[in-house]
Coordinates of C-alpha atoms and ligand atoms in Angstrom, one line a residue:
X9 CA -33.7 43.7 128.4
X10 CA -30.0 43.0 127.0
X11 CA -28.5 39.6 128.0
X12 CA -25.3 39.9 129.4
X13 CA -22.5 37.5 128.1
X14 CA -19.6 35.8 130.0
X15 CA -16.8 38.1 131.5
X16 CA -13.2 37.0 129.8
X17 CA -10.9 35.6 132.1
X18 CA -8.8 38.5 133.6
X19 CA -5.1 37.8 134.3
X20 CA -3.4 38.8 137.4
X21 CA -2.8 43.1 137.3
X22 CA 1.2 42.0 137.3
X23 CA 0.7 39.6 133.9
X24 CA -1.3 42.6 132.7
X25 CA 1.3 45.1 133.4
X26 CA 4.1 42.9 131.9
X27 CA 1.6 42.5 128.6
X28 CA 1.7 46.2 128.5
X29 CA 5.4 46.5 128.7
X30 CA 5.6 43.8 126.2
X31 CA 3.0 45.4 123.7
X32 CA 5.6 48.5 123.9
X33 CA 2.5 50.5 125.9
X34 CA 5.2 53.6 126.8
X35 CA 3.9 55.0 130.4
X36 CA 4.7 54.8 134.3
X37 CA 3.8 51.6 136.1
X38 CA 1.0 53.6 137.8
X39 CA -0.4 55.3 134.6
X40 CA -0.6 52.0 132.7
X41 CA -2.1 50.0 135.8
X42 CA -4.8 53.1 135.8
X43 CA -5.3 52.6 132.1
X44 CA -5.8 48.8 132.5
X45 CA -8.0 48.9 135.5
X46 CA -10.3 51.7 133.6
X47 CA -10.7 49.6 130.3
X48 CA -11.2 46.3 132.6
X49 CA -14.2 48.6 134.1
X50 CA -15.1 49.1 130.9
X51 CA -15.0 45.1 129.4
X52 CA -17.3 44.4 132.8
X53 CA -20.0 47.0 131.8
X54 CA -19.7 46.2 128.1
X55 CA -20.3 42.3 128.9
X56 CA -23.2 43.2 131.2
X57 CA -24.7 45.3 128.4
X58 CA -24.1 41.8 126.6
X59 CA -21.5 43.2 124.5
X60 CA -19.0 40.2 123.9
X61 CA -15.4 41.1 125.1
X62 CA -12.2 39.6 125.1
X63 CA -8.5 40.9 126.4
X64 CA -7.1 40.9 122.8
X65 CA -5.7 43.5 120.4
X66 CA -8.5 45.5 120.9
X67 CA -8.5 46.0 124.3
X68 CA -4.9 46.9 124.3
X69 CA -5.4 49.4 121.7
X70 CA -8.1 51.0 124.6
X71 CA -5.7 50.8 127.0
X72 CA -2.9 52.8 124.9
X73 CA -5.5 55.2 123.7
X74 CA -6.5 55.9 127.7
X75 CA -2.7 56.5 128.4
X76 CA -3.0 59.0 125.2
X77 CA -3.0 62.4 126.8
X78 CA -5.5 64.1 124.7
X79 CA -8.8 62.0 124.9
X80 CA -8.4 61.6 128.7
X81 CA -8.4 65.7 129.5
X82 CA -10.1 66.9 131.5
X83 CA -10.9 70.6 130.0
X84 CA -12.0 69.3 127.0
X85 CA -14.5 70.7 124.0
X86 CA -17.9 71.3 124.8
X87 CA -20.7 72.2 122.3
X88 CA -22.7 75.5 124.2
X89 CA -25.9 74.5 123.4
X90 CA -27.4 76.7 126.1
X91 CA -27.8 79.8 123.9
X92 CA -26.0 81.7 126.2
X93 CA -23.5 83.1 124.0
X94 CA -20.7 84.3 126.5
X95 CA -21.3 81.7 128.9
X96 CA -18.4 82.0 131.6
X97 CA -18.8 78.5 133.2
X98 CA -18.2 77.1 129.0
X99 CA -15.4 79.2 128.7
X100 CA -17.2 82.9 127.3
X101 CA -16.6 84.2 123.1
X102 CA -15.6 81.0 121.4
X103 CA -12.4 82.1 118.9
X104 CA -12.5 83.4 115.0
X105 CA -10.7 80.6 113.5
X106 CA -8.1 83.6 112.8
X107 CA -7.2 83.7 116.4
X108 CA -7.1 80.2 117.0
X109 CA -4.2 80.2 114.1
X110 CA -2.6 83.1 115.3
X111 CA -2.3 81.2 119.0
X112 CA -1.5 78.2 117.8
X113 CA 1.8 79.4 115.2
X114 CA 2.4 81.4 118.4
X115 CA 2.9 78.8 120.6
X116 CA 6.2 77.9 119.3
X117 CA 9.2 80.3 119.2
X118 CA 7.6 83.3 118.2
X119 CA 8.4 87.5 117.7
X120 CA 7.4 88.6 120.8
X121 CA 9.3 91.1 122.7
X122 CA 12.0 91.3 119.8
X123 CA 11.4 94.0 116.6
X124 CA 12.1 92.0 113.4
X125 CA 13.3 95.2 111.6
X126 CA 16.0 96.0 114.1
X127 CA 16.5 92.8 115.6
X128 CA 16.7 94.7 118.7
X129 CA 14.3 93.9 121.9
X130 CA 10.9 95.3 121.1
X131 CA 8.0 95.7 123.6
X132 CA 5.6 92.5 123.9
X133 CA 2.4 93.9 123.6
X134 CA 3.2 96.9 121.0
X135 CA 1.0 95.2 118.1
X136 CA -2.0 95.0 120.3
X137 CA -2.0 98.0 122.3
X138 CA -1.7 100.2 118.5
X139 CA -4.7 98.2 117.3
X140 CA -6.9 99.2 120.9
X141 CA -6.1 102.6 119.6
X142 CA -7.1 102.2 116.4
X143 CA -10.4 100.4 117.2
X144 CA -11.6 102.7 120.1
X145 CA -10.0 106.1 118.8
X146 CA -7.8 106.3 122.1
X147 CA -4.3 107.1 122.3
X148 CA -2.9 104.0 123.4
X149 CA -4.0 100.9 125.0
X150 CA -2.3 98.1 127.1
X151 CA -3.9 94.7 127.7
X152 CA -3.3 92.1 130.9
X153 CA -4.7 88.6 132.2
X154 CA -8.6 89.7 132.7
X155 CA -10.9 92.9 133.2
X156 CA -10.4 92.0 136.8
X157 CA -6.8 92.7 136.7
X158 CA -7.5 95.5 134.3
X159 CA -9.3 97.2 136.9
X160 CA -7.1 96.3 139.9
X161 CA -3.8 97.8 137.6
X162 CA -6.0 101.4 137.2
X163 CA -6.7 101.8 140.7
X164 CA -3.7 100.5 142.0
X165 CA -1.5 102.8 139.5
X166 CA -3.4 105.6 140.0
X167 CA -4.3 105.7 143.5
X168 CA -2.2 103.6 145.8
X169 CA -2.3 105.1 149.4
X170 CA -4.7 107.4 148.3
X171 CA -8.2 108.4 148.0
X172 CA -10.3 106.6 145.1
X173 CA -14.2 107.7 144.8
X174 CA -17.3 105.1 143.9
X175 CA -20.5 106.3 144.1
X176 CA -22.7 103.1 146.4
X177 CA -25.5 102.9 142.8
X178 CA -22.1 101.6 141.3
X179 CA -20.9 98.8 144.4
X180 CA -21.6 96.0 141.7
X181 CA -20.8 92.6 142.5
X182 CA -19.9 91.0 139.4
X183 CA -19.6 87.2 140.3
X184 CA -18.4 85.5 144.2
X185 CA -16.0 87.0 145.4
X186 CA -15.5 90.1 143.2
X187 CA -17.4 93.3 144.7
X188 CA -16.1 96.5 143.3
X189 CA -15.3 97.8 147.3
X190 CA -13.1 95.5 147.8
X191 CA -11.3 95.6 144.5
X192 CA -10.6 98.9 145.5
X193 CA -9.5 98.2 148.8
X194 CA -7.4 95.5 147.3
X195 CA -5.3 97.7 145.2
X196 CA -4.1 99.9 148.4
X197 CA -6.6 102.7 147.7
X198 CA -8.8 104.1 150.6
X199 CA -12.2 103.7 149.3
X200 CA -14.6 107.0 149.4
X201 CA -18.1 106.1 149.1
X202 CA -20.7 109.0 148.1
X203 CA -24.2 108.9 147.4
X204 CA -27.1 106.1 148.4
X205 CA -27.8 102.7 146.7
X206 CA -30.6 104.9 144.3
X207 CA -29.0 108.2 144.2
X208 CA -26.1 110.1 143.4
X209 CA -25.6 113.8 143.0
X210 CA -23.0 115.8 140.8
X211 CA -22.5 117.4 144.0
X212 CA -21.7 114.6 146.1
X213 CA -18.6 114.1 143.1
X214 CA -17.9 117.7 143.8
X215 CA -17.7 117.1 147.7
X216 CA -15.7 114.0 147.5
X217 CA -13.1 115.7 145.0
X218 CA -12.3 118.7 147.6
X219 CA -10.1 116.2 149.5
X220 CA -7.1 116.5 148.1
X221 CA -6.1 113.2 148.9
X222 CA -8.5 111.7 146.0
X223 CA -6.2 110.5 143.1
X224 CA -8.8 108.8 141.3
X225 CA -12.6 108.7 140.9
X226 CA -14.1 105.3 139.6
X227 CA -17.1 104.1 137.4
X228 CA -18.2 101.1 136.9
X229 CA -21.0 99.9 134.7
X230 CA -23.9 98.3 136.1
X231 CA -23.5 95.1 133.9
X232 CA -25.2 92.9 135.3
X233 CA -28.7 94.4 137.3
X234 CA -30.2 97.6 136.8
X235 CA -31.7 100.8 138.7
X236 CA -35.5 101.6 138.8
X237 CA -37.6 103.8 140.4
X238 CA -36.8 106.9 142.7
X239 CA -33.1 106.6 141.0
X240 CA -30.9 109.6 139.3
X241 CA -27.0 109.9 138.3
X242 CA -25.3 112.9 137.2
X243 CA -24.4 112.5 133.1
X244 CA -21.6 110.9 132.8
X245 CA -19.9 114.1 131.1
X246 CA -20.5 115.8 133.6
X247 CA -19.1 114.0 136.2
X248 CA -15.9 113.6 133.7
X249 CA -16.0 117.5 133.1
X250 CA -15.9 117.8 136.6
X251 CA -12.9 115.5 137.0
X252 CA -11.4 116.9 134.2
X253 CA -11.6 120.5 136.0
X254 CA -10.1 119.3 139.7
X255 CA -7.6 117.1 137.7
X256 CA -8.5 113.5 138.6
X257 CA -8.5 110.9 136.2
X258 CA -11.9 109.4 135.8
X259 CA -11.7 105.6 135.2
X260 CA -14.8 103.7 133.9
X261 CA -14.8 99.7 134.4
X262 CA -17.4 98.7 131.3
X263 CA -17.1 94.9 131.6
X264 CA -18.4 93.4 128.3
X265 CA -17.1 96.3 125.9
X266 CA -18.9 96.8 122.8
X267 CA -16.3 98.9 120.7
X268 CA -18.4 101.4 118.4
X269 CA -22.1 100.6 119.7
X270 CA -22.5 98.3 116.5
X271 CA -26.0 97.1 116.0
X272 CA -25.6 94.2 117.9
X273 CA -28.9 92.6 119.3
X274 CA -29.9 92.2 122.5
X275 CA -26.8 94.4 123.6
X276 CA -28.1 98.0 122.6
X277 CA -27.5 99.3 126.2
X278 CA -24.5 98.4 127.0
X279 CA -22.5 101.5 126.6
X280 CA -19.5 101.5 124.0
X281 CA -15.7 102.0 124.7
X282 CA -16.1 105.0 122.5
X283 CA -19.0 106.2 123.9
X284 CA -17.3 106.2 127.2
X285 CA -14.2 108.0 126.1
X286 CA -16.3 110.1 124.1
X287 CA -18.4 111.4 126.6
X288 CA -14.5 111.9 129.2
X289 CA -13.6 108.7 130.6
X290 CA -9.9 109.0 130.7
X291 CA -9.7 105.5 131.2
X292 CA -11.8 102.3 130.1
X293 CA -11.2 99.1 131.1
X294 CA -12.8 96.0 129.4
X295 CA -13.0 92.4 128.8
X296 CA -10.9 90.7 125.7
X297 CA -13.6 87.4 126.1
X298 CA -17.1 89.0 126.2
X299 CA -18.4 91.6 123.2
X300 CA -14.9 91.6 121.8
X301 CA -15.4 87.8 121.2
X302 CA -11.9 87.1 121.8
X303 CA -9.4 85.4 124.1
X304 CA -9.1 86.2 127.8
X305 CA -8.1 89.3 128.2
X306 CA -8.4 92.6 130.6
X307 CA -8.3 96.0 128.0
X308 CA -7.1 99.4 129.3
X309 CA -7.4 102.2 126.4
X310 CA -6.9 106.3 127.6
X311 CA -4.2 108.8 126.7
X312 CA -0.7 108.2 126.7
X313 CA 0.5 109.2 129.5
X314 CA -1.8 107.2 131.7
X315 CA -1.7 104.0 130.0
X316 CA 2.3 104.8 130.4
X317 CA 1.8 105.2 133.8
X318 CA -0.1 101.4 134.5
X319 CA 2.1 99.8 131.9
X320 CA 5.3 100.8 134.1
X321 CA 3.6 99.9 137.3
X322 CA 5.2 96.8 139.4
X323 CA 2.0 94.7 138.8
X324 CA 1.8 94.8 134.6
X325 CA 4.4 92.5 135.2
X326 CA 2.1 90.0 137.0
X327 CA -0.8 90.2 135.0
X328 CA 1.1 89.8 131.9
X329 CA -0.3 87.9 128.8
X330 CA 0.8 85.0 127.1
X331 CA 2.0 84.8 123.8
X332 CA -0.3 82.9 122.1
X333 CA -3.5 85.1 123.8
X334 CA -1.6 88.6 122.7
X335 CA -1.7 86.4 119.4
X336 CA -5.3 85.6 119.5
X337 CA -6.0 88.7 120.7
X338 CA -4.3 90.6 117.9
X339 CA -6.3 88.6 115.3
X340 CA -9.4 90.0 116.9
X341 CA -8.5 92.9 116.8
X342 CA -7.9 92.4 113.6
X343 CA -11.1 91.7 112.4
X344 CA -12.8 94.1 114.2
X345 CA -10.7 97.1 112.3
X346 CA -12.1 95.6 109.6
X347 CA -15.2 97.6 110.1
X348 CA -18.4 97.0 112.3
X349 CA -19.8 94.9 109.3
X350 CA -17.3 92.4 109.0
X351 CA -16.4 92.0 112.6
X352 CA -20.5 91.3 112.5
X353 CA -19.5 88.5 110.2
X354 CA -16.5 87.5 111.4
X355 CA -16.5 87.2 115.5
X356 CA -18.1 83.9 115.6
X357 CA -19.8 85.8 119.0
X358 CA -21.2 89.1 117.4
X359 CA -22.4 86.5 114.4
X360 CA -24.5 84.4 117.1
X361 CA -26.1 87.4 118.5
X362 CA -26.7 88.8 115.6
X363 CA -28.4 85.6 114.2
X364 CA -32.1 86.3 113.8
X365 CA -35.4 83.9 114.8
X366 CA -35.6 83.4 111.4
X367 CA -31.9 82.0 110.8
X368 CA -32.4 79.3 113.0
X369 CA -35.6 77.3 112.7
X370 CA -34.5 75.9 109.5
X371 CA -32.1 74.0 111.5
X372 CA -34.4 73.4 114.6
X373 CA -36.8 71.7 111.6
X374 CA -34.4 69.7 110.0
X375 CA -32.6 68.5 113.6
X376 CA -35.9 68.0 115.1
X377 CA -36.9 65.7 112.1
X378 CA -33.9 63.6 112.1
X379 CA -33.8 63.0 115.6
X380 CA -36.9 61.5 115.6
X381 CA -36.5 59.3 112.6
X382 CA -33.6 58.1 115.1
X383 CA -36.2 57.3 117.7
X384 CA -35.6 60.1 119.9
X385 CA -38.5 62.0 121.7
X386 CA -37.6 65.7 120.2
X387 CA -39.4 68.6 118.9
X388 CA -38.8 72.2 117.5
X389 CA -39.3 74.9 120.5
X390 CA -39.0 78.7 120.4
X391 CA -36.0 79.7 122.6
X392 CA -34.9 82.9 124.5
X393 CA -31.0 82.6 124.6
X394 CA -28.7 85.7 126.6
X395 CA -25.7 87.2 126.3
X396 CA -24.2 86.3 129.0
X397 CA -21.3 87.2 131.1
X398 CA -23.8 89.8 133.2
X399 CA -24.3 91.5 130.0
X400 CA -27.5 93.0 128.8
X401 CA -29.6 90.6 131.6
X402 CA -32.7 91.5 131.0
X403 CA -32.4 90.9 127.4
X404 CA -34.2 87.4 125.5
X405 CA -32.3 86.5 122.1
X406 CA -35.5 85.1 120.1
X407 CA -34.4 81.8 118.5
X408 CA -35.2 78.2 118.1
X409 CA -33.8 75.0 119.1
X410 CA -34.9 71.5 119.5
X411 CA -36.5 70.1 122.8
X412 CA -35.4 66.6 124.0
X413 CA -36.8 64.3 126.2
X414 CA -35.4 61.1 127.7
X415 CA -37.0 57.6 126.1
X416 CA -40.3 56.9 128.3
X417 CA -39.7 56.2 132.2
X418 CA -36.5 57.3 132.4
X419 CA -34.6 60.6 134.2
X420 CA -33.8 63.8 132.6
X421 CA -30.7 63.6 134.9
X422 CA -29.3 60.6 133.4
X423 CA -30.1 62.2 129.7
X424 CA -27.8 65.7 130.6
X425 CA -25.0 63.2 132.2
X426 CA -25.1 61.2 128.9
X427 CA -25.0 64.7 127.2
X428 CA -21.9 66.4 129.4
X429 CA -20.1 63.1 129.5
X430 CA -20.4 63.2 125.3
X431 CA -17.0 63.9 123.6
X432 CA -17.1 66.7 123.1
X433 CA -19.8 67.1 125.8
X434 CA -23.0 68.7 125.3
X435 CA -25.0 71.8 126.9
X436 CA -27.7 72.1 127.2
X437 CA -30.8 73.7 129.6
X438 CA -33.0 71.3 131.4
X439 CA -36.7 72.5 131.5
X440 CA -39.8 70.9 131.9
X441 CA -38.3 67.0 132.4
X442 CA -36.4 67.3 128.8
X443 CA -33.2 69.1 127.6
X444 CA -33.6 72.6 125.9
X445 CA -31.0 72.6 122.6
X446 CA -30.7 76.2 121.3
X447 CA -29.3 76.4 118.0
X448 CA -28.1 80.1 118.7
X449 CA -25.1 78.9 120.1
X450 CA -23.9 76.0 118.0
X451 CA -22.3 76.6 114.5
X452 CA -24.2 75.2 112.0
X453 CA -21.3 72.9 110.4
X454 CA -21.7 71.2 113.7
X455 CA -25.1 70.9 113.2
X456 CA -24.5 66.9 112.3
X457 CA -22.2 66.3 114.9
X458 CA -24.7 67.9 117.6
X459 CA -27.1 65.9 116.7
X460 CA -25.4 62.4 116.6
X461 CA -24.5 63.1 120.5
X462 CA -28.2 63.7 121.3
X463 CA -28.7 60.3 119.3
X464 CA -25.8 58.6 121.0
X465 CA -26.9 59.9 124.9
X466 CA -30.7 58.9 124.1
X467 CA -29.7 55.5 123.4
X468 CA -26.9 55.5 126.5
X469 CA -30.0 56.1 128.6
Ligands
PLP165 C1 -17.2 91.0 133.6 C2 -16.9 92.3 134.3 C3 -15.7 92.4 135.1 C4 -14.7 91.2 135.2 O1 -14.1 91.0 134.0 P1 -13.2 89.7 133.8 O2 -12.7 89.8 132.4 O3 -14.1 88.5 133.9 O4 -12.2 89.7 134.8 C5 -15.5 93.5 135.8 N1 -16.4 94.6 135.7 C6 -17.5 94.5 135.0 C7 -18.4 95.7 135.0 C8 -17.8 93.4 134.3 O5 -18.9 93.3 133.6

């Protein structure tokens, strides 16, 4: 049991505020009175905990650092110790320290819709849509806002007023609100359902495509559950050699994108961007924040013409990009045109799937040890991190992490609350009365910082 010590005496708030004023404390009268009622909170708890406090310069230096925009924000780091590695809730593919430059020396003035060469206008997303279609093969590409919008854009372009086909094993929901019929519906396309929840025929495509009201016939990827038993679906070449003969375009939502099919762990099935416009798709949407491992993005790649078509559609202009995502964006890209190896390397989320068991419990050893010479209940556990983001579900990434449990008597709860509240706050996955750490997720250089949080939200508890 701590013994608490005397509370300072506390001035009235309007001698405070004046003292703030007078310190040179530069804020509104309602932003300082915040800042000196939250570090007067904290002088109480600190004196219960029998922490001695007084209202000198240190306390003022609290209250100038709480007016300080930065440590009080809200959407602020985290470290993903979940082993999810494109977890949406933590914000999906953490950045390539390449994309994170790019964005940030793009966040100032910067070349975006004007051609250096001629010093003549230029078109804003020109450097990115020429690396899409170097990195899928396509002709062209065109990126916007999310997958989401990527998807709304195609069928809105294509098929506004008209027809637009989705066979019901395809009606995927992929998170609340967002259920593939009503996208459709959404972007002003009458929505022609064929087949049954477990089947669909080539002939049922055939059927649908004799209306000649159909201007487009959509696929979309089952990301995120998956179809057994009495089940069947035409190839999807064949259903894009059909298209290809009535003179539809065939657009195929992917979701998490893996470019070449690179041997990427735990994501083997999810169908590639060339793959898909290998086997017909004339156009592929995916996301810029799941297997690409980059910034936000929604991806469109096909042939000219087409991706001509969405880019001069009303709505590009609302699902526009920033500058400093096209930025981060284009540094991805970047590295993956490097090759499939060094993208591997390099795409800080391709390098955490592609860590092996192996990699990791090193680390788990060596975390797990140190923890407890700091008194803290831990050990080394084998973990089964994800994907993430609907991708691959099914799939366990082997690893290992370190398993922590709150001092004797006391509540997991309070542990992970200690954990989130952390700067930067931690992640983790509650199991079994403790808190599941897997290393998959974590960079190791942060290895030492990870671990001093655990220490710190032990003690806190
Ligand atoms: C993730 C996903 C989406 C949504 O993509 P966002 O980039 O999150 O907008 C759409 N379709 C499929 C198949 C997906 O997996």
């Amino acid at each position: 049991m701590t013994r608490e010590t005397s509370f300072p005496r506390i001035p009235p708030m309007n001698e405070l505020l004046d003292e703030a004023v007078a310190r040179g404390i530069e804020a509104g009268r309602e932003a300082q009175r915040a800042a000196v009622s939250a570090e007067l909170n904290q002088v109480r708890a600190d004196c219960r905990a029998g922490k001695a406090r007084e209202l000198d310069d240190g306390f003022w230096q609290a209250v100038a650092h709480r007016i300080k925009v930065l440590p009080t924000m809200r959407l602020r780091e985290a470290l993903n110790a979940t082993g999810v590695v494109l977890h949406t809730n933590l914000g999906r593919a953490p950045w390539a320290p390449e994309a994170i430059e790019a964005a940030q020396a793009a966040s100032q003035a910067a070349v975006l819709e004007v051609s250096p060469e001629s010093g003549r206008r230029g078109r804003r997303e020109r450097a990115v849509s020429d690396l899409l279609a170097e990195v899928t093969g396509a002709e062209s590409g065109l990126a916007v806002n999310n997958n989401a919008a990527a998807l709304t854009l195609a069928v809105a372009s294509l098929a506004r007023g008209r027809g637009c086909v989705l066979a019901r094993t395809e009606m995927v929901e992929i998170g609340g609100s967002y259920r593939m019929p009503e996208v459709v519906r959404s972007a002003g396309a009458r929505l022609i359902e064929i087949g049954t929840t477990n089947r669909v025929h080539l002939k049922d495509y055939a059927e649908a495509l004799d209306d000649p009201d159909v201007a487009c016939v959509l696929r979309v990827h089952r990301s995120n559950f998956e179809l057994h038993g009495f089940v069947g679906e035409p190839e999807p070449d064949e259903i894009a050699a059909l298209c290809r003969e009535r003179g539809v375009p065939l657009v195929f939502d992917l979701g998490s994108g893996v470019l070449q099919g690179a041997g990427l762990p735990g994501a083997e099935e999810e169908p590639s961007v060339s793959a898909a416009l290998k086997a017909g798709c004339d156009v592929v949407t995916f996301s810029g924040d799941k297997l690409l491992g980059g910034p936000q993005a929604g991806l469109i790649v096909g042939p000219k013409s087409l991706v001509e078509k969405l880019r001069s559609d009303m709505l590009t202009r609302s699902l526009r990009l920033d500058k400093t995502l096209l930025a981060g964006l284009e540094a991805t890209l970047s590295l993956h045109a490097l090759g499939e190896e060094a993208a591997l390397r390099r795409v800080p989320a391709l390098r955490q799937l592609a860590l092996r068991a192996e990699d990791l419990l090193p680390r788990a050893e060596v975390m797990a040890q140190q923890l407890q010479a700091a008194q803290v209940d831990a050990q080394v556990i084998e973990t089964a991190g994800r994907v993430g983001s609907g991708a691959a579900p099914v799939r366990d990434l082997i690893g290992w992490g370190v398993f922590v449990k709150p001092h004797a008597g006391l509540d997991v709860d309070a542990l992970t609350y200690a954990l989130r509240m952390g700067r930067p706050g931690v992640f983790g996955r509650v199991q079994d009365g403790g808190v599941l750490l897997d290393l998959r997720t974590i960079e190791p250089e942060r290895d030492a910082e990870l671990q001093a949080l655990v220490i710190a939200a032990a003690n806190a508890t």
